[in-house]
Amino acid sequence: MDNWLKNNNVVKILSIILAVMLWKVVSLDAPTAPNVSIPIDQIQNAYFYEAKVTPKYNENLFAVRLFSEQVDVTLRGNTNLINQIRSGQNIDKGQFYIDLTEYKAGTYEVPVKYTGFSEQIDVEINPSTIKVTIEDKKRKEMEIIVDKLGKEKEGYQAGEAIIKPRKVHISGTKEQIDQVAFVKASISIDQATNMITQEVPLRALDKNGNPIEVEISPHTAEVQIPVTSPFHIVPLTYKIDQYPGAGYAIKSIVQKTEEVTLYGPKNIVNTFMVYPGPALNLANIVGKTTIQVKVPLVEGLAKVEPSMIEFEVQVVKAETKTFNQVPIKINGIGEGLTATINSPESGISITLEGAPDVLKAVQKDDLEAFVDLTNLPPGEHEVPVQFNVPLLTERINAEQTVIVTIEKE
């Protein structure tokens, strides 16, 4: 045996036999790798984007300021899901927020939460918290200012704006509210030729015209800008020149046309707030009738339309009613002077004539008796009493005077 081992050929043969046996053992223990391909939807993929963070809080009680409103988001998941997100599908379902519903006023680092993603997607947020300041909300009422932009067409004129509502409430932090100087509604009147009506968004501005981010309630207002052409439409008045004959009174007058249109130079037509209409002569009217009268043309105007208007007049038998102890007012007393009515001391009597229904509605407070002491010096004076009585009635007393003593204070 020793001689075999000393033989080189024998050793080589034994080495080969041992190598073959070892290979067999290793081949039997090692499992054969299966010939299976990995599905593509099992491969991990990622999508990166920037997302807005929304605070959830009691908007009626608090104002919130986020030191950052954006976070970087990394979504990881299988390729199919990530490709859907990358192509714009489902990305809007994911929302990021901070929950402040249990917080009070103060400054905090609040964790960013999310909702709306599949459980198969891993969501990574950076930063994971956002610094936020919560303040008690302040509220203030402010009047809306209308800012007219542009210029109406030549020959036309824009009037005062009509705003609904006239006032709004602004809400925000005390610092924000203190900065707001105006709430404005901007509306264009450029080349306008008729009434403009628009629903206009409102802006809160500081004294330099810079916008201030506060809540405005309501956030819009209806603005109307009347634009008038070279003519002018104004209310029409009238006066009674002659009353019905003795024993009769006016029960009612109905003016069928309440407005007239004035044509003429702008500097003239624009001076009229109301137009002085016709003087009515009712001396010969009894009963109910309709009369037509001409509208007078004031000097400087080109025309007035309509030029004729109608009145429906009803005249009935008159009655009288007397009011006693009507107080006499003193008007026009000079500076540093006092005046006393010596006679009568207890007021004056006024007798009115009018239609029964008209007189029935008149009370003593509807009557006014007064004396005008303008430019009268100290001393005793006899002055006439002047009267203001309700429409459609006449005072039938004789003219009356009173004795007034004027003294220095």
Tab-separated table of C-alpha atoms in Angstrom:
chain	number	residue	atom	x	y	z
A	1	MET	CA	0.000	0.000	0.000
A	2	ASP	CA	2.811	2.365	0.888
A	3	ASN	CA	4.397	1.522	-2.411
A	4	TRP	CA	1.193	2.559	-4.282
A	5	LEU	CA	1.017	5.893	-2.579
A	6	LYS	CA	4.620	6.492	-3.480
A	7	ASN	CA	3.706	5.899	-7.110
A	8	ASN	CA	2.900	9.228	-8.922
A	9	ASN	CA	0.546	7.688	-11.419
A	10	VAL	CA	-1.576	6.117	-8.711
A	11	VAL	CA	-1.843	9.472	-6.878
A	12	LYS	CA	-2.941	11.256	-10.066
A	13	ILE	CA	-5.641	8.668	-10.715
A	14	LEU	CA	-6.968	8.949	-7.149
A	15	SER	CA	-7.062	12.756	-7.420
A	16	ILE	CA	-9.140	12.584	-10.567
A	17	ILE	CA	-11.604	10.131	-8.928
A	18	LEU	CA	-11.995	12.395	-5.857
A	19	ALA	CA	-12.564	15.522	-8.026
A	20	VAL	CA	-15.314	13.771	-9.993
A	21	MET	CA	-17.020	12.607	-6.806
A	22	LEU	CA	-16.876	16.123	-5.289
A	23	TRP	CA	-18.441	17.648	-8.412
A	24	LYS	CA	-21.264	15.160	-8.238
A	25	VAL	CA	-21.964	16.001	-4.596
A	26	VAL	CA	-22.017	19.767	-5.316
A	27	SER	CA	-24.245	19.312	-8.369
A	28	LEU	CA	-26.778	17.315	-6.398
A	29	ASP	CA	-26.968	19.861	-3.470
A	30	ALA	CA	-27.258	23.076	-5.573
A	31	PRO	CA	-30.862	23.762	-6.881
A	32	THR	CA	-31.224	24.539	-10.506
A	33	ALA	CA	-32.285	28.184	-11.122
A	34	PRO	CA	-35.810	28.221	-12.605
A	35	ASN	CA	-36.257	29.719	-16.032
A	36	VAL	CA	-38.995	32.238	-14.934
A	37	SER	CA	-39.179	35.903	-16.116
A	38	ILE	CA	-40.061	38.644	-13.490
A	39	PRO	CA	-43.378	40.416	-14.352
A	40	ILE	CA	-42.882	44.102	-15.233
A	41	ASP	CA	-45.547	45.231	-12.688
A	42	GLN	CA	-43.361	43.902	-9.850
A	43	ILE	CA	-40.535	46.332	-10.664
A	44	GLN	CA	-40.415	49.316	-8.268
A	45	ASN	CA	-40.578	52.832	-9.828
A	46	ALA	CA	-40.816	56.419	-8.484
A	47	TYR	CA	-42.490	59.739	-9.334
A	48	PHE	CA	-41.469	63.135	-7.917
A	49	TYR	CA	-43.551	66.325	-7.815
A	50	GLU	CA	-44.413	69.400	-5.734
A	51	ALA	CA	-47.788	69.509	-3.966
A	52	LYS	CA	-49.823	72.198	-2.239
A	53	VAL	CA	-50.667	71.731	1.440
A	54	THR	CA	-54.124	72.746	2.630
A	55	PRO	CA	-54.794	73.605	6.287
A	56	LYS	CA	-57.944	72.261	7.925
A	57	TYR	CA	-59.219	74.551	10.679
A	58	ASN	CA	-62.232	76.489	11.965
A	59	GLU	CA	-62.348	79.349	9.468
A	60	ASN	CA	-64.923	81.225	11.516
A	61	LEU	CA	-62.637	81.534	14.540
A	62	PHE	CA	-59.059	81.544	13.271
A	63	ALA	CA	-56.788	82.944	10.590
A	64	VAL	CA	-53.884	80.712	9.580
A	65	ARG	CA	-50.507	81.535	8.004
A	66	LEU	CA	-48.354	78.718	6.634
A	67	PHE	CA	-44.612	79.432	6.477
A	68	SER	CA	-44.545	77.116	3.454
A	69	GLU	CA	-47.477	75.932	1.384
A	70	GLN	CA	-45.596	73.399	-0.755
A	71	VAL	CA	-43.924	70.050	-0.056
A	72	ASP	CA	-41.832	67.746	-2.215
A	73	VAL	CA	-43.539	64.391	-2.733
A	74	THR	CA	-42.004	61.094	-3.816
A	75	LEU	CA	-44.364	58.305	-4.838
A	76	ARG	CA	-43.004	54.767	-5.105
A	77	GLY	CA	-44.855	51.725	-6.385
A	78	ASN	CA	-45.144	49.303	-9.256
A	79	THR	CA	-44.512	50.613	-12.730
A	80	ASN	CA	-48.131	50.464	-13.883
A	81	LEU	CA	-49.406	52.636	-11.025
A	82	ILE	CA	-46.555	55.120	-11.303
A	83	ASN	CA	-47.015	55.387	-15.078
A	84	GLN	CA	-50.696	56.171	-14.550
A	85	ILE	CA	-49.750	58.957	-12.165
A	86	ARG	CA	-47.049	60.198	-14.509
A	87	SER	CA	-49.579	60.414	-17.368
A	88	GLY	CA	-51.888	62.534	-15.206
A	89	GLN	CA	-54.274	59.830	-14.077
A	90	ASN	CA	-55.280	59.737	-10.391
A	91	ILE	CA	-52.746	62.395	-9.371
A	92	ASP	CA	-55.553	64.801	-8.426
A	93	LYS	CA	-56.953	62.247	-5.975
A	94	GLY	CA	-54.013	62.668	-3.660
A	95	GLN	CA	-54.353	65.565	-1.228
A	96	PHE	CA	-51.932	66.865	1.380
A	97	TYR	CA	-53.105	68.721	4.474
A	98	ILE	CA	-52.329	69.701	8.017
A	99	ASP	CA	-55.037	69.133	10.618
A	100	LEU	CA	-55.354	72.163	12.916
A	101	THR	CA	-58.818	71.434	14.263
A	102	GLU	CA	-57.513	70.736	17.782
A	103	TYR	CA	-55.040	73.634	17.901
A	104	LYS	CA	-55.481	77.025	19.546
A	105	ALA	CA	-53.801	80.352	18.700
A	106	GLY	CA	-50.017	80.032	18.548
A	107	THR	CA	-47.100	78.852	16.391
A	108	TYR	CA	-46.558	75.130	15.792
A	109	GLU	CA	-44.726	72.541	13.709
A	110	VAL	CA	-47.532	70.382	12.340
A	111	PRO	CA	-47.109	67.036	10.531
A	112	VAL	CA	-48.215	66.899	6.910
A	113	LYS	CA	-50.831	64.209	6.233
A	114	TYR	CA	-52.200	62.849	2.997
A	115	THR	CA	-55.213	61.046	1.610
A	116	GLY	CA	-56.379	59.628	-1.699
A	117	PHE	CA	-53.470	57.323	-2.660
A	118	SER	CA	-53.626	53.573	-3.204
A	119	GLU	CA	-52.259	51.404	-0.400
A	120	GLN	CA	-49.855	49.976	-2.988
A	121	ILE	CA	-48.077	53.321	-3.254
A	122	ASP	CA	-45.456	54.431	-0.763
A	123	VAL	CA	-45.699	58.222	-0.124
A	124	GLU	CA	-42.677	60.167	1.073
A	125	ILE	CA	-43.146	63.857	2.061
A	126	ASN	CA	-40.343	66.366	2.463
A	127	PRO	CA	-40.478	68.284	4.729
A	128	SER	CA	-42.720	66.078	6.827
A	129	THR	CA	-43.862	69.027	8.995
A	130	ILE	CA	-44.813	72.621	8.265
A	131	LYS	CA	-44.485	75.601	10.554
A	132	VAL	CA	-47.793	77.409	11.008
A	133	THR	CA	-49.085	80.411	12.945
A	134	ILE	CA	-52.700	80.410	14.136
A	135	GLU	CA	-54.305	83.708	15.147
A	136	ASP	CA	-57.758	84.629	16.385
A	137	LYS	CA	-59.747	86.002	13.464
A	138	LYS	CA	-60.797	89.690	13.486
A	139	ARG	CA	-63.784	91.088	11.584
A	140	LYS	CA	-64.505	94.604	10.345
A	141	GLU	CA	-67.238	96.262	8.275
A	142	MET	CA	-66.074	98.493	5.415
A	143	GLU	CA	-67.794	100.533	2.733
A	144	ILE	CA	-67.144	99.648	-0.905
A	145	ILE	CA	-65.430	102.249	-3.087
A	146	VAL	CA	-66.095	102.075	-6.827
A	147	ASP	CA	-63.094	102.677	-9.074
A	148	LYS	CA	-64.210	103.750	-12.568
A	149	LEU	CA	-61.740	102.739	-15.259
A	150	GLY	CA	-61.578	104.583	-18.580
A	151	LYS	CA	-63.840	107.380	-19.807
A	152	GLU	CA	-67.343	107.349	-21.153
A	153	LYS	CA	-67.934	108.261	-24.799
A	154	GLU	CA	-67.629	111.962	-25.590
A	155	GLY	CA	-70.877	113.781	-24.932
A	156	TYR	CA	-72.041	111.204	-22.391
A	157	GLN	CA	-71.738	111.399	-18.633
A	158	ALA	CA	-71.333	108.658	-16.025
A	159	GLY	CA	-73.288	109.212	-12.832
A	160	GLU	CA	-72.766	108.085	-9.266
A	161	ALA	CA	-72.395	104.347	-8.812
A	162	ILE	CA	-75.191	102.319	-7.224
A	163	ILE	CA	-73.691	99.475	-5.171
A	164	LYS	CA	-75.431	96.414	-3.740
A	165	PRO	CA	-74.434	95.824	-1.005
A	166	ARG	CA	-72.853	99.120	0.031
A	167	LYS	CA	-70.794	97.531	2.817
A	168	VAL	CA	-68.970	94.229	3.304
A	169	HIS	CA	-67.156	92.420	6.102
A	170	ILE	CA	-63.437	91.675	5.949
A	171	SER	CA	-61.901	88.946	8.103
A	172	GLY	CA	-58.296	88.118	8.905
A	173	THR	CA	-55.581	88.595	11.466
A	174	LYS	CA	-55.391	91.835	13.399
A	175	GLU	CA	-52.266	92.781	11.435
A	176	GLN	CA	-54.022	92.174	8.110
A	177	ILE	CA	-57.180	94.026	9.116
A	178	ASP	CA	-55.186	97.049	10.315
A	179	GLN	CA	-53.464	97.259	6.922
A	180	VAL	CA	-56.687	97.422	4.893
A	181	ALA	CA	-57.456	101.007	3.877
A	182	PHE	CA	-60.023	100.390	1.105
A	183	VAL	CA	-62.302	97.744	-0.333
A	184	LYS	CA	-62.619	98.509	-4.030
A	185	ALA	CA	-64.777	97.398	-6.944
A	186	SER	CA	-63.174	98.285	-10.274
A	187	ILE	CA	-65.468	98.656	-13.281
A	188	SER	CA	-64.751	99.867	-16.808
A	189	ILE	CA	-66.832	102.714	-18.234
A	190	ASP	CA	-64.625	103.135	-21.293
A	191	GLN	CA	-66.683	104.417	-24.262
A	192	ALA	CA	-69.924	103.662	-22.399
A	193	THR	CA	-73.170	105.069	-23.804
A	194	ASN	CA	-75.793	103.566	-21.488
A	195	MET	CA	-76.333	102.018	-18.070
A	196	ILE	CA	-73.608	99.588	-16.966
A	197	THR	CA	-74.546	96.740	-14.620
A	198	GLN	CA	-71.906	94.224	-13.553
A	199	GLU	CA	-71.134	91.750	-10.777
A	200	VAL	CA	-67.677	92.937	-9.754
A	201	PRO	CA	-65.078	91.096	-7.634
A	202	LEU	CA	-63.916	93.044	-4.574
A	203	ARG	CA	-60.310	93.722	-3.533
A	204	ALA	CA	-58.934	94.757	-0.162
A	205	LEU	CA	-56.077	97.261	-0.546
A	206	ASP	CA	-53.656	99.060	1.749
A	207	LYS	CA	-53.124	102.830	1.643
A	208	ASN	CA	-50.625	102.407	-1.224
A	209	GLY	CA	-52.991	100.315	-3.318
A	210	ASN	CA	-51.305	96.989	-2.617
A	211	PRO	CA	-53.613	93.964	-2.193
A	212	ILE	CA	-54.089	92.509	1.295
A	213	GLU	CA	-54.998	88.830	1.566
A	214	VAL	CA	-58.126	88.894	3.729
A	215	GLU	CA	-61.517	87.256	3.414
A	216	ILE	CA	-64.238	89.523	1.995
A	217	SER	CA	-67.881	88.631	2.545
A	218	PRO	CA	-69.579	88.833	0.170
A	219	HIS	CA	-66.622	88.771	-2.235
A	220	THR	CA	-68.536	90.410	-5.099
A	221	ALA	CA	-70.928	93.349	-5.443
A	222	GLU	CA	-73.436	94.421	-8.076
A	223	VAL	CA	-72.391	97.799	-9.461
A	224	GLN	CA	-74.591	100.002	-11.622
A	225	ILE	CA	-73.214	103.084	-13.354
A	226	PRO	CA	-75.849	105.286	-14.986
A	227	VAL	CA	-74.529	106.820	-18.200
A	228	THR	CA	-76.598	109.671	-19.593
A	229	SER	CA	-76.588	111.030	-23.105
A	230	PRO	CA	-76.567	114.782	-23.899
A	231	PHE	CA	-80.186	114.975	-22.749
A	232	HIS	CA	-81.259	114.961	-19.131
A	233	ILE	CA	-84.279	113.250	-17.532
A	234	VAL	CA	-85.595	114.883	-14.366
A	235	PRO	CA	-88.740	114.787	-12.191
A	236	LEU	CA	-91.494	117.236	-13.126
A	237	THR	CA	-93.214	119.449	-10.566
A	238	TYR	CA	-96.282	121.655	-10.818
A	239	LYS	CA	-98.023	124.366	-8.840
A	240	ILE	CA	-101.634	125.454	-8.455
A	241	ASP	CA	-102.102	128.945	-9.812
A	242	GLN	CA	-105.869	129.269	-9.249
A	243	TYR	CA	-107.915	127.157	-6.845
A	244	PRO	CA	-111.545	126.095	-7.406
A	245	GLY	CA	-114.291	128.659	-6.876
A	246	ALA	CA	-115.813	129.539	-3.523
A	247	GLY	CA	-117.296	126.593	-1.674
A	248	TYR	CA	-115.252	123.992	-3.577
A	249	ALA	CA	-111.936	122.277	-2.894
A	250	ILE	CA	-109.522	119.855	-4.537
A	251	LYS	CA	-109.941	116.260	-3.383
A	252	SER	CA	-107.141	114.823	-5.524
A	253	ILE	CA	-104.701	115.582	-8.326
A	254	VAL	CA	-102.987	112.784	-10.239
A	255	GLN	CA	-100.059	113.796	-12.426
A	256	LYS	CA	-100.004	111.327	-15.346
A	257	THR	CA	-96.390	112.133	-16.351
A	258	GLU	CA	-93.814	112.341	-13.568
A	259	GLU	CA	-90.616	112.937	-15.586
A	260	VAL	CA	-89.567	115.026	-18.563
A	261	THR	CA	-86.547	114.895	-20.865
A	262	LEU	CA	-84.565	118.107	-21.289
A	263	TYR	CA	-82.561	118.821	-24.437
A	264	GLY	CA	-79.978	121.538	-24.730
A	265	PRO	CA	-76.409	122.484	-23.826
A	266	LYS	CA	-74.942	120.164	-21.215
A	267	ASN	CA	-74.038	123.039	-18.899
A	268	ILE	CA	-77.714	124.046	-18.817
A	269	VAL	CA	-79.575	120.730	-18.705
A	270	ASN	CA	-77.302	119.454	-15.946
A	271	THR	CA	-78.310	122.315	-13.635
A	272	PHE	CA	-81.837	120.859	-13.231
A	273	MET	CA	-82.503	118.413	-10.418
A	274	VAL	CA	-86.283	118.855	-10.951
A	275	TYR	CA	-88.083	120.738	-13.691
A	276	PRO	CA	-90.595	123.505	-12.869
A	277	GLY	CA	-93.741	122.373	-14.620
A	278	PRO	CA	-97.032	124.049	-15.435
A	279	ALA	CA	-99.180	126.279	-13.207
A	280	LEU	CA	-102.685	124.802	-13.008
A	281	ASN	CA	-105.827	126.865	-13.296
A	282	LEU	CA	-108.607	124.960	-11.501
A	283	ALA	CA	-110.970	127.881	-11.026
A	284	ASN	CA	-113.730	126.523	-13.268
A	285	ILE	CA	-113.491	122.794	-12.496
A	286	VAL	CA	-116.217	120.885	-10.617
A	287	GLY	CA	-116.313	117.097	-10.276
A	288	LYS	CA	-113.775	114.695	-11.795
A	289	THR	CA	-112.065	115.585	-15.051
A	290	THR	CA	-108.812	115.258	-17.019
A	291	ILE	CA	-107.011	118.378	-18.205
A	292	GLN	CA	-104.129	118.811	-20.654
A	293	VAL	CA	-101.567	121.535	-20.038
A	294	LYS	CA	-98.420	122.696	-21.804
A	295	VAL	CA	-95.032	122.193	-20.157
A	296	PRO	CA	-93.202	125.557	-20.110
A	297	LEU	CA	-89.833	125.806	-21.865
A	298	VAL	CA	-87.136	127.380	-19.707
A	299	GLU	CA	-84.854	129.829	-21.485
A	300	GLY	CA	-81.684	128.161	-22.757
A	301	LEU	CA	-83.223	124.746	-23.406
A	302	ALA	CA	-83.825	123.480	-26.938
A	303	LYS	CA	-86.957	121.474	-26.078
A	304	VAL	CA	-88.758	119.520	-23.381
A	305	GLU	CA	-90.451	116.181	-23.982
A	306	PRO	CA	-93.281	115.569	-23.592
A	307	SER	CA	-94.431	119.103	-24.303
A	308	MET	CA	-98.002	118.399	-23.095
A	309	ILE	CA	-99.010	116.438	-19.998
A	310	GLU	CA	-102.275	115.359	-18.385
A	311	PHE	CA	-103.674	115.752	-14.880
A	312	GLU	CA	-106.652	113.928	-13.443
A	313	VAL	CA	-108.395	116.363	-11.089
A	314	GLN	CA	-111.319	115.834	-8.706
A	315	VAL	CA	-113.060	118.867	-7.155
A	316	VAL	CA	-115.749	118.498	-4.459
A	317	LYS	CA	-117.699	120.726	-2.100
A	318	ALA	CA	-115.414	122.203	0.546
A	319	GLU	CA	-115.552	122.056	4.333
A	320	THR	CA	-113.634	124.012	6.945
A	321	LYS	CA	-111.638	122.950	10.001
A	322	THR	CA	-110.165	125.216	12.690
A	323	PHE	CA	-107.022	124.503	14.691
A	324	ASN	CA	-106.493	126.542	17.876
A	325	GLN	CA	-103.309	127.464	19.735
A	326	VAL	CA	-100.987	126.636	16.882
A	327	PRO	CA	-97.513	127.640	18.160
A	328	ILE	CA	-95.688	130.452	16.369
A	329	LYS	CA	-92.039	129.862	15.522
A	330	ILE	CA	-89.432	132.628	15.426
A	331	ASN	CA	-87.108	132.656	12.407
A	332	GLY	CA	-84.253	134.964	11.421
A	333	ILE	CA	-83.350	136.373	14.858
A	334	GLY	CA	-79.981	138.136	14.751
A	335	GLU	CA	-76.865	136.920	16.563
A	336	GLY	CA	-76.717	138.073	20.191
A	337	LEU	CA	-80.449	138.849	20.277
A	338	THR	CA	-83.480	137.180	21.822
A	339	ALA	CA	-87.129	137.570	20.867
A	340	THR	CA	-90.394	137.113	22.734
A	341	ILE	CA	-93.909	137.062	21.283
A	342	ASN	CA	-96.025	139.265	23.532
A	343	SER	CA	-99.391	138.921	21.887
A	344	PRO	CA	-100.875	136.433	21.430
A	345	GLU	CA	-98.916	134.356	23.959
A	346	SER	CA	-100.764	131.073	23.576
A	347	GLY	CA	-100.469	130.590	19.822
A	348	ILE	CA	-102.746	131.369	16.934
A	349	SER	CA	-105.885	129.968	15.327
A	350	ILE	CA	-105.815	128.676	11.749
A	351	THR	CA	-108.901	127.790	9.719
A	352	LEU	CA	-108.422	125.579	6.685
A	353	GLU	CA	-110.741	124.945	3.783
A	354	GLY	CA	-110.528	121.743	1.799
A	355	ALA	CA	-112.129	118.506	0.708
A	356	PRO	CA	-113.625	116.514	3.632
A	357	ASP	CA	-111.275	113.559	3.167
A	358	VAL	CA	-108.245	115.843	2.967
A	359	LEU	CA	-109.181	117.835	6.101
A	360	LYS	CA	-109.849	114.653	8.036
A	361	ALA	CA	-106.219	113.623	7.647
A	362	VAL	CA	-104.745	116.997	8.734
A	363	GLN	CA	-103.368	117.284	12.292
A	364	LYS	CA	-102.158	120.364	14.171
A	365	ASP	CA	-98.548	119.233	13.717
A	366	ASP	CA	-99.033	119.480	9.942
A	367	LEU	CA	-99.453	123.262	10.236
A	368	GLU	CA	-96.657	125.795	10.564
A	369	ALA	CA	-96.977	129.419	11.692
A	370	PHE	CA	-93.856	131.608	11.939
A	371	VAL	CA	-92.561	135.167	11.976
A	372	ASP	CA	-89.447	136.346	10.136
A	373	LEU	CA	-87.335	138.760	12.222
A	374	THR	CA	-84.464	139.051	9.754
A	375	ASN	CA	-82.634	142.434	10.083
A	376	LEU	CA	-84.963	143.726	12.821
A	377	PRO	CA	-83.161	145.687	15.608
A	378	PRO	CA	-83.872	145.472	19.361
A	379	GLY	CA	-87.268	146.899	20.343
A	380	GLU	CA	-90.937	146.114	19.978
A	381	HIS	CA	-92.240	145.214	16.519
A	382	GLU	CA	-95.526	144.265	14.917
A	383	VAL	CA	-94.783	141.592	12.326
A	384	PRO	CA	-97.028	139.511	10.031
A	385	VAL	CA	-97.502	135.821	10.656
A	386	GLN	CA	-96.629	133.533	7.767
A	387	PHE	CA	-98.084	130.066	7.241
A	388	ASN	CA	-97.321	126.717	5.654
A	389	VAL	CA	-100.377	124.484	5.235
A	390	PRO	CA	-100.793	120.989	3.739
A	391	LEU	CA	-101.181	120.472	0.007
A	392	LEU	CA	-104.735	120.772	-1.365
A	393	THR	CA	-105.860	123.008	1.536
A	394	GLU	CA	-106.241	126.763	1.817
A	395	ARG	CA	-106.019	129.006	4.864
A	396	ILE	CA	-109.074	131.247	4.938
A	397	ASN	CA	-108.244	133.386	8.008
A	398	ALA	CA	-107.647	137.085	7.590
A	399	GLU	CA	-104.013	138.206	7.648
A	400	GLN	CA	-102.689	138.224	11.223
A	401	THR	CA	-99.896	140.037	13.019
A	402	VAL	CA	-98.198	139.605	16.399
A	403	ILE	CA	-96.232	141.882	18.732
A	404	VAL	CA	-92.619	140.788	19.191
A	405	THR	CA	-90.054	142.214	21.611
A	406	ILE	CA	-86.406	141.875	20.566
A	407	GLU	CA	-83.699	142.306	23.226
A	408	LYS	CA	-79.955	141.899	23.489
A	409	GLU	CA	-78.828	138.803	25.320
